[in-house]
XYZ file of C-alpha atoms in Angstrom:
236
model
C 83.639 100.984 80.361
C 82.610 101.214 84.009
C 81.118 98.204 85.753
C 78.156 98.765 88.022
C 79.438 96.106 90.405
C 82.018 98.458 91.887
C 81.766 98.987 95.627
C 81.905 102.629 96.651
C 82.108 103.499 100.321
C 81.952 107.099 101.506
C 82.683 108.018 105.107
C 82.065 111.327 106.820
C 79.675 112.790 104.272
C 77.137 115.193 105.688
C 78.589 118.661 105.747
C 80.499 119.888 102.705
C 84.285 119.603 102.836
C 84.685 123.376 103.096
C 82.914 123.242 106.470
C 84.891 120.313 107.858
C 88.456 120.150 109.134
C 88.909 116.859 107.272
C 86.611 114.797 105.088
C 87.454 111.142 104.578
C 86.155 108.598 102.095
C 87.139 105.161 100.835
C 86.468 103.675 97.405
C 87.070 100.136 96.127
C 86.408 97.966 93.093
C 86.087 94.202 92.821
C 88.125 92.072 90.423
C 86.816 92.706 86.908
C 85.101 96.007 87.768
C 85.966 99.640 87.071
C 84.532 102.749 88.682
C 84.717 106.497 88.154
C 84.162 108.612 91.244
C 83.993 112.364 91.731
C 85.734 113.543 94.880
C 84.345 116.313 97.057
C 86.799 118.867 95.601
C 85.644 118.148 92.034
C 88.602 115.973 91.061
C 87.848 112.586 89.485
C 89.373 109.170 90.016
C 88.930 106.201 87.692
C 89.609 102.991 89.594
C 90.893 99.922 87.801
C 90.095 96.330 88.721
C 90.669 95.276 92.343
C 91.670 98.772 93.456
C 91.269 100.515 96.792
C 91.924 104.152 97.712
C 91.445 106.171 100.896
C 90.742 109.888 100.474
C 91.367 112.641 103.013
C 90.489 116.230 102.054
C 91.306 119.225 104.217
C 91.597 122.974 103.723
C 95.352 122.680 103.165
C 95.828 119.381 101.323
C 94.139 116.687 99.276
C 95.574 113.331 100.277
C 94.916 110.022 98.492
C 96.334 106.713 99.679
C 96.493 104.110 96.920
C 96.278 100.958 98.993
C 96.236 98.564 96.039
C 95.625 98.475 92.311
C 95.653 101.381 89.862
C 93.796 104.661 89.504
C 93.730 107.474 86.955
C 93.262 110.951 88.415
C 91.900 114.101 86.795
C 92.859 116.771 89.315
C 90.902 119.973 89.735
C 93.290 122.923 89.930
C 93.729 124.366 93.413
C 97.261 125.764 93.972
C 96.542 126.286 97.671
C 95.871 122.568 98.208
C 98.311 120.109 96.630
C 96.850 116.799 95.463
C 99.061 114.027 96.863
C 98.801 110.322 96.022
C 100.702 108.168 98.521
C 101.741 104.599 97.686
C 104.589 102.325 98.753
C 106.672 104.954 100.560
C 106.336 107.441 97.695
C 104.253 110.532 97.068
C 103.027 111.815 93.697
C 102.219 115.515 94.034
C 100.082 117.505 91.590
C 98.111 120.755 91.465
C 96.017 120.393 88.311
C 96.847 117.538 85.974
C 95.952 114.047 84.736
C 97.985 111.015 85.709
C 97.773 107.369 86.738
C 99.447 105.530 89.596
C 99.688 101.753 89.726
C 100.840 99.838 92.785
C 102.221 96.293 92.722
C 103.429 95.673 96.261
C 106.455 97.941 96.727
C 106.649 98.717 92.992
C 104.949 101.709 91.364
C 104.184 102.896 87.868
C 103.303 106.541 87.230
C 101.953 107.683 83.847
C 101.435 111.424 83.249
C 99.143 112.530 80.419
C 98.671 116.226 81.248
C 100.531 118.818 83.315
C 103.419 118.006 85.652
C 103.664 115.896 88.807
C 106.438 115.563 91.369
C 107.526 112.078 92.423
C 108.956 111.962 95.953
C 110.412 109.141 98.025
C 109.849 109.007 101.787
C 112.701 106.570 102.367
C 115.722 107.493 104.460
C 118.468 109.120 102.371
C 116.027 109.393 99.479
C 117.168 110.988 96.200
C 115.786 114.402 95.189
C 112.220 114.558 93.928
C 111.696 113.931 90.214
C 109.524 116.187 88.044
C 107.451 114.248 85.520
C 105.907 116.259 82.653
C 103.149 114.990 80.376
C 104.388 112.043 78.358
C 106.419 110.612 81.245
C 106.447 107.045 82.522
C 108.140 106.382 85.872
C 108.857 102.861 87.094
C 109.741 102.576 90.778
C 111.245 99.395 92.201
C 113.514 98.380 95.049
C 116.439 99.121 92.744
C 115.465 102.745 92.128
C 113.421 104.818 89.696
C 113.557 104.712 85.904
C 111.893 107.501 83.897
C 110.993 107.180 80.225
C 109.180 109.384 77.723
C 106.376 108.321 75.395
C 104.306 110.090 72.698
C 101.020 111.197 74.235
C 99.091 109.533 71.414
C 100.420 106.215 72.760
C 99.065 106.737 76.280
C 96.488 103.983 75.800
C 99.367 101.543 75.608
C 99.498 101.970 79.389
C 95.964 103.134 80.124
C 93.813 101.065 77.770
C 92.244 99.368 80.790
C 89.930 102.390 81.034
C 88.371 101.301 77.714
C 88.393 97.622 78.653
C 91.527 96.317 76.967
C 95.205 95.690 77.644
C 98.054 96.217 75.174
C 101.055 93.966 74.699
C 104.206 94.783 72.702
C 106.691 91.913 72.490
C 105.440 90.971 75.943
C 106.444 87.558 77.341
C 103.464 85.256 77.796
C 104.118 85.052 81.538
C 103.805 88.838 81.878
C 100.698 88.925 79.655
C 99.038 86.233 81.765
C 99.838 88.123 84.972
C 98.303 91.276 83.497
C 95.098 89.587 82.339
C 94.714 87.865 85.697
C 94.407 91.304 87.322
C 91.028 91.736 85.643
C 89.374 88.334 85.854
C 88.295 85.816 88.464
C 88.981 83.139 85.856
C 92.733 82.660 86.196
C 95.295 81.657 83.607
C 98.147 79.424 84.781
C 101.290 78.641 82.806
C 101.798 74.938 83.417
C 104.869 74.584 81.195
C 107.836 76.930 81.722
C 108.964 76.453 78.121
C 106.155 78.716 76.845
C 106.541 81.467 79.458
C 108.785 83.618 77.265
C 106.719 83.450 74.058
C 106.408 87.081 72.820
C 102.915 88.507 72.325
C 101.646 91.690 70.726
C 98.260 93.330 70.241
C 95.250 94.661 72.111
C 93.063 92.248 74.047
C 89.743 92.681 75.824
C 90.292 91.809 79.448
C 86.608 90.894 79.675
C 87.150 87.972 77.283
C 89.757 85.576 78.628
C 88.417 82.792 76.422
C 89.132 84.750 73.228
C 92.717 85.308 74.372
C 93.149 81.588 75.016
C 91.721 80.676 71.599
C 94.203 83.032 69.939
C 97.054 81.358 71.799
C 95.907 77.926 70.674
C 95.534 79.041 67.052
C 98.734 81.059 66.688
C 101.223 79.566 69.138
C 102.437 76.120 70.222
C 100.074 76.258 73.179
C 97.177 74.101 74.280
C 94.733 74.878 77.073
C 93.167 72.677 79.711
C 90.112 74.099 81.452
C 89.373 73.235 85.062
C 86.469 75.356 86.280
C 87.767 78.859 86.971
C 91.353 77.897 86.078
C 92.766 77.581 82.560
C 96.125 75.817 82.372
C 98.414 76.628 79.449
C 100.681 73.820 78.234
C 103.222 73.453 75.442
C 101.862 71.717 72.365
Protein backbone atom coordinates (compact mmCIF):
# COMPACT_ATOMS: atom_id res chain seq x y z
CA UNK A 1 0.00 0.00 0.00
CA UNK A 2 1.93 3.02 -1.24
CA UNK A 3 0.40 6.48 -1.01
CA UNK A 4 0.80 8.79 -3.96
CA UNK A 5 1.17 11.76 -1.63
CA UNK A 6 4.77 10.88 -0.82
CA UNK A 7 7.30 13.59 -1.58
CA UNK A 8 10.32 12.35 -3.48
CA UNK A 9 13.24 14.68 -4.03
CA UNK A 10 16.20 13.67 -6.17
CA UNK A 11 19.35 15.77 -6.30
CA UNK A 12 22.24 15.46 -8.72
CA UNK A 13 20.50 13.34 -11.33
CA UNK A 14 21.75 13.85 -14.85
CA UNK A 15 24.67 11.57 -15.49
CA UNK A 16 24.45 7.96 -14.33
CA UNK A 17 26.08 7.14 -11.00
CA UNK A 18 28.84 5.14 -12.70
CA UNK A 19 30.03 8.37 -14.36
CA UNK A 20 29.92 10.50 -11.22
CA UNK A 21 32.23 10.57 -8.22
CA UNK A 22 29.19 10.80 -5.95
CA UNK A 23 25.47 10.89 -6.63
CA UNK A 24 23.20 12.27 -3.92
CA UNK A 25 19.45 12.10 -3.48
CA UNK A 26 16.92 12.73 -0.72
CA UNK A 27 13.55 11.05 -0.25
CA UNK A 28 10.77 11.83 2.24
CA UNK A 29 7.21 10.85 3.06
CA UNK A 30 4.49 12.80 4.82
CA UNK A 31 2.58 11.52 7.84
CA UNK A 32 0.21 8.79 6.65
CA UNK A 33 2.07 8.13 3.38
CA UNK A 34 4.35 5.33 2.21
CA UNK A 35 6.68 5.29 -0.78
CA UNK A 36 8.83 2.75 -2.59
CA UNK A 37 11.84 4.16 -4.41
CA UNK A 38 14.46 2.52 -6.59
CA UNK A 39 17.96 3.84 -5.98
CA UNK A 40 20.44 4.41 -8.78
CA UNK A 41 22.29 1.16 -7.98
CA UNK A 42 19.10 -0.91 -8.32
CA UNK A 43 18.46 -1.32 -4.60
CA UNK A 44 14.98 -0.46 -3.31
CA UNK A 45 13.82 1.40 -0.23
CA UNK A 46 10.29 1.35 1.15
CA UNK A 47 9.72 4.41 3.30
CA UNK A 48 7.24 4.34 6.15
CA UNK A 49 5.15 7.27 7.34
CA UNK A 50 6.98 10.52 8.13
CA UNK A 51 10.36 9.18 7.03
CA UNK A 52 13.35 10.94 5.52
CA UNK A 53 16.54 9.47 4.06
CA UNK A 54 19.58 10.98 2.36
CA UNK A 55 21.37 8.80 -0.20
CA UNK A 56 24.99 9.09 -1.32
CA UNK A 57 26.29 6.61 -3.92
CA UNK A 58 29.91 6.42 -4.98
CA UNK A 59 32.13 3.88 -6.71
CA UNK A 60 33.32 2.53 -3.35
CA UNK A 61 30.29 2.77 -1.06
CA UNK A 62 26.53 3.14 -0.89
CA UNK A 63 25.66 5.37 2.04
CA UNK A 64 22.14 5.98 3.38
CA UNK A 65 21.41 8.33 6.27
CA UNK A 66 18.12 7.56 7.99
CA UNK A 67 17.28 10.99 9.35
CA UNK A 68 13.91 10.01 10.80
CA UNK A 69 11.27 7.31 10.60
CA UNK A 70 11.63 3.78 9.23
CA UNK A 71 12.65 2.22 5.94
CA UNK A 72 12.84 -1.31 4.56
CA UNK A 73 15.75 -1.95 2.20
CA UNK A 74 16.14 -4.57 -0.52
CA UNK A 75 19.84 -4.34 -1.32
CA UNK A 76 21.26 -5.22 -4.71
CA UNK A 77 24.35 -7.38 -4.29
CA UNK A 78 27.63 -5.57 -4.94
CA UNK A 79 30.49 -6.92 -2.76
CA UNK A 80 32.78 -4.11 -3.90
CA UNK A 81 30.42 -1.44 -2.51
CA UNK A 82 29.00 -2.02 0.97
CA UNK A 83 25.49 -0.68 1.59
CA UNK A 84 25.60 1.31 4.84
CA UNK A 85 22.59 2.77 6.66
CA UNK A 86 23.63 5.37 9.24
CA UNK A 87 21.31 6.39 12.09
CA UNK A 88 21.82 7.67 15.63
CA UNK A 89 25.57 7.04 15.85
CA UNK A 90 25.23 3.52 14.43
CA UNK A 91 25.87 1.91 11.07
CA UNK A 92 24.04 -1.08 9.59
CA UNK A 93 26.24 -2.63 6.90
CA UNK A 94 25.03 -5.03 4.21
CA UNK A 95 26.13 -6.36 0.82
CA UNK A 96 22.99 -8.03 -0.53
CA UNK A 97 20.10 -8.52 1.86
CA UNK A 98 16.69 -7.31 3.06
CA UNK A 99 16.29 -5.46 6.33
CA UNK A 100 14.49 -2.57 8.03
CA UNK A 101 15.85 0.20 10.22
CA UNK A 102 13.63 2.32 12.44
CA UNK A 103 14.82 5.44 14.22
CA UNK A 104 13.15 6.95 17.29
CA UNK A 105 15.49 9.72 18.39
CA UNK A 106 18.62 7.97 19.69
CA UNK A 107 16.89 4.56 19.70
CA UNK A 108 17.02 2.12 16.78
CA UNK A 109 15.27 -1.05 15.74
CA UNK A 110 16.80 -3.31 13.09
CA UNK A 111 14.82 -6.21 11.58
CA UNK A 112 16.61 -8.59 9.19
CA UNK A 113 14.52 -10.76 6.86
CA UNK A 114 17.17 -12.02 4.43
CA UNK A 115 20.96 -12.37 4.46
CA UNK A 116 23.21 -10.91 7.16
CA UNK A 117 23.92 -7.35 8.28
CA UNK A 118 26.56 -5.95 10.61
CA UNK A 119 25.48 -3.51 13.32
CA UNK A 120 28.25 -1.09 14.34
CA UNK A 121 28.39 1.67 16.93
CA UNK A 122 30.37 4.85 16.27
CA UNK A 123 30.48 5.84 19.93
CA UNK A 124 33.74 6.10 21.83
CA UNK A 125 34.75 2.78 23.42
CA UNK A 126 32.02 1.06 21.42
CA UNK A 127 31.54 -2.71 21.76
CA UNK A 128 32.46 -4.99 18.84
CA UNK A 129 30.15 -5.05 15.84
CA UNK A 130 27.21 -7.46 15.99
CA UNK A 131 26.32 -9.78 13.11
CA UNK A 132 22.57 -10.10 12.58
CA UNK A 133 21.38 -13.01 10.40
CA UNK A 134 17.90 -13.30 8.92
CA UNK A 135 15.33 -13.61 11.68
CA UNK A 136 17.13 -11.14 13.96
CA UNK A 137 15.65 -8.18 15.80
CA UNK A 138 18.08 -5.67 17.35
CA UNK A 139 16.91 -2.98 19.75
CA UNK A 140 19.41 -0.19 20.39
CA UNK A 141 18.94 2.25 23.26
CA UNK A 142 21.09 4.39 25.51
CA UNK A 143 21.48 1.34 27.74
CA UNK A 144 22.97 -0.86 25.02
CA UNK A 145 21.86 -3.33 22.36
CA UNK A 146 19.51 -6.28 22.80
CA UNK A 147 19.29 -8.91 20.04
CA UNK A 148 16.40 -11.35 19.72
CA UNK A 149 15.44 -14.01 17.18
CA UNK A 150 12.03 -14.45 15.56
CA UNK A 151 10.55 -16.94 13.06
CA UNK A 152 10.70 -15.41 9.59
CA UNK A 153 7.01 -16.15 9.05
CA UNK A 154 6.33 -13.64 11.86
CA UNK A 155 8.22 -10.79 10.19
CA UNK A 156 4.98 -8.90 9.53
CA UNK A 157 4.62 -8.53 13.27
CA UNK A 158 7.29 -5.84 12.89
CA UNK A 159 6.87 -4.90 9.24
CA UNK A 160 3.11 -4.98 8.70
CA UNK A 161 3.17 -1.23 8.08
CA UNK A 162 4.20 -2.05 4.49
CA UNK A 163 0.74 -3.60 4.00
CA UNK A 164 -1.03 -0.84 5.92
CA UNK A 165 -1.47 -2.34 9.38
CA UNK A 166 0.23 -2.51 12.76
CA UNK A 167 0.35 -5.55 15.05
CA UNK A 168 -0.01 -5.54 18.81
CA UNK A 169 0.72 -8.46 21.17
CA UNK A 170 -0.10 -7.75 24.81
CA UNK A 171 0.85 -4.17 24.02
CA UNK A 172 0.00 -1.48 26.59
CA UNK A 173 -2.56 1.00 25.29
CA UNK A 174 -0.08 3.86 25.68
CA UNK A 175 2.41 2.13 23.37
CA UNK A 176 -0.33 1.22 20.86
CA UNK A 177 -1.51 4.84 20.76
CA UNK A 178 2.05 6.08 20.20
CA UNK A 179 2.45 3.62 17.32
CA UNK A 180 -0.81 4.56 15.61
CA UNK A 181 -0.01 8.25 15.97
CA UNK A 182 3.05 7.72 13.76
CA UNK A 183 0.74 7.13 10.80
CA UNK A 184 -2.06 9.65 11.22
CA UNK A 185 -2.55 13.39 11.47
CA UNK A 186 -5.56 12.63 13.67
CA UNK A 187 -3.94 12.09 17.06
CA UNK A 188 -5.01 9.88 19.93
CA UNK A 189 -4.40 11.21 23.44
CA UNK A 190 -4.69 9.20 26.65
CA UNK A 191 -6.44 11.58 29.02
CA UNK A 192 -6.63 9.16 31.95
CA UNK A 193 -3.45 7.42 33.15
CA UNK A 194 -5.46 4.54 34.61
CA UNK A 195 -6.09 3.10 31.12
CA UNK A 196 -2.54 3.52 29.79
CA UNK A 197 -1.50 -0.03 30.68
CA UNK A 198 -4.53 -1.86 29.25
CA UNK A 199 -3.12 -4.74 27.14
CA UNK A 200 -4.11 -4.92 23.47
CA UNK A 201 -3.65 -7.57 20.81
CA UNK A 202 -4.45 -7.88 17.11
CA UNK A 203 -3.82 -6.29 13.74
CA UNK A 204 -5.17 -2.82 13.05
CA UNK A 205 -5.31 -0.71 9.90
CA UNK A 206 -3.38 2.45 10.58
CA UNK A 207 -5.51 4.18 7.95
CA UNK A 208 -8.61 3.77 10.14
CA UNK A 209 -8.12 5.40 13.52
CA UNK A 210 -11.87 5.59 14.04
CA UNK A 211 -12.27 1.81 13.81
CA UNK A 212 -9.56 1.37 16.45
CA UNK A 213 -11.34 3.80 18.76
CA UNK A 214 -14.69 2.04 18.29
CA UNK A 215 -13.08 -1.27 19.23
CA UNK A 216 -11.69 0.29 22.40
CA UNK A 217 -15.10 1.64 23.35
CA UNK A 218 -16.80 -1.71 22.69
CA UNK A 219 -14.27 -4.03 24.33
CA UNK A 220 -12.57 -1.99 27.05
CA UNK A 221 -13.55 0.41 29.84
CA UNK A 222 -12.71 3.33 27.57
CA UNK A 223 -14.74 6.21 26.21
CA UNK A 224 -13.64 8.66 23.55
CA UNK A 225 -14.13 12.39 23.22
CA UNK A 226 -13.54 13.85 19.77
CA UNK A 227 -12.20 17.36 19.35
CA UNK A 228 -11.43 17.98 15.69
CA UNK A 229 -8.17 16.21 14.86
CA UNK A 230 -7.69 15.02 18.45
CA UNK A 231 -9.42 12.03 20.06
CA UNK A 232 -9.12 11.90 23.84
CA UNK A 233 -9.36 8.51 25.54
CA UNK A 234 -10.87 8.46 29.04
CA UNK A 235 -11.67 5.75 31.57
CA UNK A 236 -15.30 4.68 31.57
